[in-house]
XYZ file of C-alpha atoms in Angstrom:
275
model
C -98.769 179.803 63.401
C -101.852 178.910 61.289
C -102.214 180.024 57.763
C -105.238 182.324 58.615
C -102.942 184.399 61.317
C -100.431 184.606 58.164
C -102.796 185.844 56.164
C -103.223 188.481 58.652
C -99.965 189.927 59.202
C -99.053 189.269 55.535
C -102.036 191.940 54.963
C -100.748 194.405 57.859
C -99.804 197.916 55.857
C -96.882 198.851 58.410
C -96.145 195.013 58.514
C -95.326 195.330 54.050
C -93.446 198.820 54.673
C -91.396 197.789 57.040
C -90.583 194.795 54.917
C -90.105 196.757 51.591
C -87.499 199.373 53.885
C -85.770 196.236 54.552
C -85.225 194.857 51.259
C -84.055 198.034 49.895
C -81.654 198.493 52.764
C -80.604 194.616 52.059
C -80.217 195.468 48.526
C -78.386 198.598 48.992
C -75.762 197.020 51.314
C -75.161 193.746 48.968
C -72.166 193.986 47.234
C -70.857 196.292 48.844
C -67.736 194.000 50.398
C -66.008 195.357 53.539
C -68.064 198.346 53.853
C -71.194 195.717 54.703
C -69.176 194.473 57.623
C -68.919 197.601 59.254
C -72.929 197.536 59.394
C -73.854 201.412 58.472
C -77.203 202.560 58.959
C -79.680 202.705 55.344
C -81.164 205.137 54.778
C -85.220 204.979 55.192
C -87.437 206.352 52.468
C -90.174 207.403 55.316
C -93.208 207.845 53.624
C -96.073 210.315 55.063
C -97.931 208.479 57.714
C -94.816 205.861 58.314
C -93.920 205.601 61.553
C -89.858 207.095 62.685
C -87.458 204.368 62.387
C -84.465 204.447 64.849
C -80.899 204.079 63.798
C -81.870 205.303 60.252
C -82.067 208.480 58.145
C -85.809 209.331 57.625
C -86.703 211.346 54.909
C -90.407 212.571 54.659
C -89.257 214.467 51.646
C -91.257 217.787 51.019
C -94.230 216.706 53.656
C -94.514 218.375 57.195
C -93.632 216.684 60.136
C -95.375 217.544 63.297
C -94.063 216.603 67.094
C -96.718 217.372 69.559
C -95.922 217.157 72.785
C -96.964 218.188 76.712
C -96.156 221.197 78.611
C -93.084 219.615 79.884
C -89.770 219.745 77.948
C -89.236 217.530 75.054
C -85.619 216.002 75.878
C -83.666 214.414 73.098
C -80.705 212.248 74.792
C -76.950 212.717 73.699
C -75.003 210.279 76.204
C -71.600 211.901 74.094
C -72.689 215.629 75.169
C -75.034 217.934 76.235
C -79.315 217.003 75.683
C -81.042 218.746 73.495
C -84.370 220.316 75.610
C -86.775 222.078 73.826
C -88.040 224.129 76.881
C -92.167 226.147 76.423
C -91.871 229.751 76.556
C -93.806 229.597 79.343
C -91.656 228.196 81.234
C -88.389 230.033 80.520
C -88.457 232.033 84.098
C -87.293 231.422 86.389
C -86.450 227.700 86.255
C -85.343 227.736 82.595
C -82.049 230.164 82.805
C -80.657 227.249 85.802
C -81.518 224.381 83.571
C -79.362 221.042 81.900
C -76.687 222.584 78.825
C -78.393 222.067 75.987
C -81.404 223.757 76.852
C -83.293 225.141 74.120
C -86.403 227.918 74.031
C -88.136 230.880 72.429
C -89.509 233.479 75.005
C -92.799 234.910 75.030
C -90.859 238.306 72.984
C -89.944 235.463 70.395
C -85.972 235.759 71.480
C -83.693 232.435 71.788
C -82.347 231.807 74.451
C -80.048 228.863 74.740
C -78.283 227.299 77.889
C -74.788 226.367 76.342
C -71.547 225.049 77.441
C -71.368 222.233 79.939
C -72.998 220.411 82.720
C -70.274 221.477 85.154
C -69.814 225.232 83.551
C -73.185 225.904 81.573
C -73.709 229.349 80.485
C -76.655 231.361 79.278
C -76.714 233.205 75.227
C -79.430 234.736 73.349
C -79.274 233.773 69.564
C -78.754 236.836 67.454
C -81.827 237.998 65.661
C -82.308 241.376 63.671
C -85.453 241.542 66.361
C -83.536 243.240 68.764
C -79.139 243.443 67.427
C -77.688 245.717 65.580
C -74.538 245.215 63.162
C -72.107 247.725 62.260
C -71.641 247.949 58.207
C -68.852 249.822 57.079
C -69.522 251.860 54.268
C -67.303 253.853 51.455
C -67.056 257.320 53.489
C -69.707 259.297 51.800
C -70.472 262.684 52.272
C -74.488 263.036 52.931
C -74.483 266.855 53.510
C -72.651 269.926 52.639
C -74.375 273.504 53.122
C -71.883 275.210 51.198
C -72.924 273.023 47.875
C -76.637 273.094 47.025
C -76.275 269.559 45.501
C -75.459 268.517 48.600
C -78.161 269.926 50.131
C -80.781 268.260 48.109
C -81.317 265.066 51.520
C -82.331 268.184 53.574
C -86.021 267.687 53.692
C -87.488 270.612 56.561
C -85.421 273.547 58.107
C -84.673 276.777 56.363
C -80.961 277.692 56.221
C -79.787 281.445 56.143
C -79.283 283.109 52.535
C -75.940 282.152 52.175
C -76.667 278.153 52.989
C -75.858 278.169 56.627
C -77.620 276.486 59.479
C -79.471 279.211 61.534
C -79.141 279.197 65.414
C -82.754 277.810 67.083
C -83.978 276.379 63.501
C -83.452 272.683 63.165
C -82.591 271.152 60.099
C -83.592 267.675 59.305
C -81.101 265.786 56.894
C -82.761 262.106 55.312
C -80.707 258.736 54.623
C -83.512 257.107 53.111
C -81.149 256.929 50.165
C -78.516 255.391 51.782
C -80.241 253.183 54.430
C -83.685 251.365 55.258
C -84.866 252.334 58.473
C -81.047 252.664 59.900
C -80.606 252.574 63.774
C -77.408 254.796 64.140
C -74.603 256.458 61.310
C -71.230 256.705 62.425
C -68.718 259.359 60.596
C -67.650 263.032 61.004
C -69.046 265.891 61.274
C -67.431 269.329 60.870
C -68.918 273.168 61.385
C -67.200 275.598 58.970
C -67.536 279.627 57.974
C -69.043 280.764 61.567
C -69.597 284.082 62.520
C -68.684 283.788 66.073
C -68.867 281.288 69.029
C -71.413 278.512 68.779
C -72.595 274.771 69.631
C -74.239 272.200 67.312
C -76.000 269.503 68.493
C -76.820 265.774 66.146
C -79.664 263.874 67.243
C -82.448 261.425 65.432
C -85.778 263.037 66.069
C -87.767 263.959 68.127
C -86.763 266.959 71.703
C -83.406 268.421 70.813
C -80.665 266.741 73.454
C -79.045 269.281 75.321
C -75.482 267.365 74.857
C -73.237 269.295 72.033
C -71.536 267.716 69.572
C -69.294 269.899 68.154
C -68.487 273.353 70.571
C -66.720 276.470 68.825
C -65.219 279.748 70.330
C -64.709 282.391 67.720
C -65.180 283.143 64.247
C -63.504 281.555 60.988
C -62.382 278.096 62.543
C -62.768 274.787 60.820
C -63.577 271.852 63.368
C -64.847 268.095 63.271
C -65.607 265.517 65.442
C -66.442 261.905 65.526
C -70.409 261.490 65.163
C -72.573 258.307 66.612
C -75.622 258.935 66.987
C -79.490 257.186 66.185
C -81.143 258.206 63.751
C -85.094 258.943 63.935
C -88.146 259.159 62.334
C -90.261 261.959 60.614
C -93.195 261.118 58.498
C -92.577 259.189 55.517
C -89.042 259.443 56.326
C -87.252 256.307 58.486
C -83.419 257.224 58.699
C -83.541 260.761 59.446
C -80.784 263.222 61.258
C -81.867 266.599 62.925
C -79.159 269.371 63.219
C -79.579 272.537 65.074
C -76.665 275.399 65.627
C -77.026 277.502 68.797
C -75.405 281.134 69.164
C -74.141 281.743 65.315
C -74.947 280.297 62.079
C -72.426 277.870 60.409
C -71.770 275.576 57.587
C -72.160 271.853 58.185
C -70.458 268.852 56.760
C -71.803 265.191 57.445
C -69.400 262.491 56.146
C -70.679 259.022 57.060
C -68.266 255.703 57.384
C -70.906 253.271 58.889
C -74.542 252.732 59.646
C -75.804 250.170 62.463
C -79.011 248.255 60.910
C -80.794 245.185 61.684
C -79.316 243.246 58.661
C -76.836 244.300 56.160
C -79.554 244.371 53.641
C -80.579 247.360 54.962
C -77.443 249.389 53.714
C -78.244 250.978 50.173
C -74.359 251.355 49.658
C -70.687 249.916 49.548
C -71.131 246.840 52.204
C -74.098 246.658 52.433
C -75.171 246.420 48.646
């Protein structure tokens, strides 16, 4: 080697980096007794620009690293256990959901979808996102609506009730959460007529067409019944967590206890579990 071709590589920016990572690996691991015989990895200092140094820990500390790659899956080898393939969206169906364990990829709805388990027995997930699932929060069982008490009336935000507080029959009455919940998906709970004149139905929906399923059903005058209540709740205006009520054949007194609201995120509950 002449001295000119030293001079060179001497000169070489990746040539000194690499150098200075090996010092301060060499003067990391001096010292150090037995644990230098076992020959554990140093960590790498990588700094923007360097180039990814196998059998290390790189650390491009608060800069961006970018991988740009093909169309084709980016595979990342694990002889122990499954790859790791990083699959485009585009080619999730139909060849993506038959594909190696290990199998990673965002569809073009931006779901997860990961191919799991093993070669032999590989099976097929979605990774929970608020996007689409729902989680049940139990809540301290609050009651949201009482006709008989005008505090208790004060959610109910359109719907006339009779002079005495009592849901009409044909006039929907539409009862907000908003204080309770952030644009809630369902409430769980009871719900119990009361104070009747005669034999009616009530029906529980969201928003929107009244159902023509009943939720609670009564036959004569004077009884006090309740019944388990799941149901979504809707939309109306400003509002995002609303409940429409409607008795049919005789007015009534309503009670609305809830134990429960299915949201995106526990975040979304205003109360007990969720807070």
């Amino acid at each position: 080697m002449t001295r000119a071709s030293q001079q060179d590589n001497d000169h070489d920016p990746k040539r000194r980096r690499l150098l200075r990572r090996a010092a301060t690996v060499a003067a990391t691991t001096a010292g150090a007794g037995v644990v230098a015989a076992v020959g554990m990895p140093g960590a790498a200092q990588a700094a923007p620009g360097d180039n990814l140094i196998m059998g290390t820990t790189n650390d491009a500390g608060g800069a961006s690293t970018t991988l740009t790659h093909t169309d084709s899956p980016l595979v990342l080898a694990n002889p122990a256990g499954a790859p790791l393939r990083l699959v485009p969206s585009s080619g999730l169906y139909p060849h993506g959901l038959d594909s190696e364990a290990g199998t990673v990829a965002v569809d073009d709805q931006g779901d997860l979808f990961v191919r799991a388990g093993t070669a032999a027995e590989p099976t097929n997930g979605w990774a929970w996102t608020s996007e689409w699932a729902t989680t049940s929060v139990a809540v301290p069982p609050t009651r949201v609506l009482d006709t008989r008490d005008a505090n208790l009336r004060r959610n109910i935000i359109s719907g006339s009730l009779d002079s005495l507080g009592r849901l009409q029959p044909g006039v929907p009455v539409v009862l907000a959460l908003d204080p309770y919940v952030r644009d809630g998906y369902a409430i769980k709970g009871n719900v119990t007529v009361v104070g009747m004149t005669g034999a009616g139905v009530l029906t529980v929906w969201g928003s929107g067409t009244k159902p023509t399923a009943s939720t609670v059903n009564w036959s004569t005058a004077g009884t006090i019944l309740s019944n388990f209540l799941f149901t979504e709740l809707g939309a109306v205006g400003a509002y995002r967590s609303v409940l429409t009520l409607q008795a049919t054949s005789s007015p009534t007194h309503v009670i609305v206890d809830m134990t429960s609201l299915l949201v995106g995120h526990p975040s979304q509950v205003l109360l007990g579990g969720g807070a």
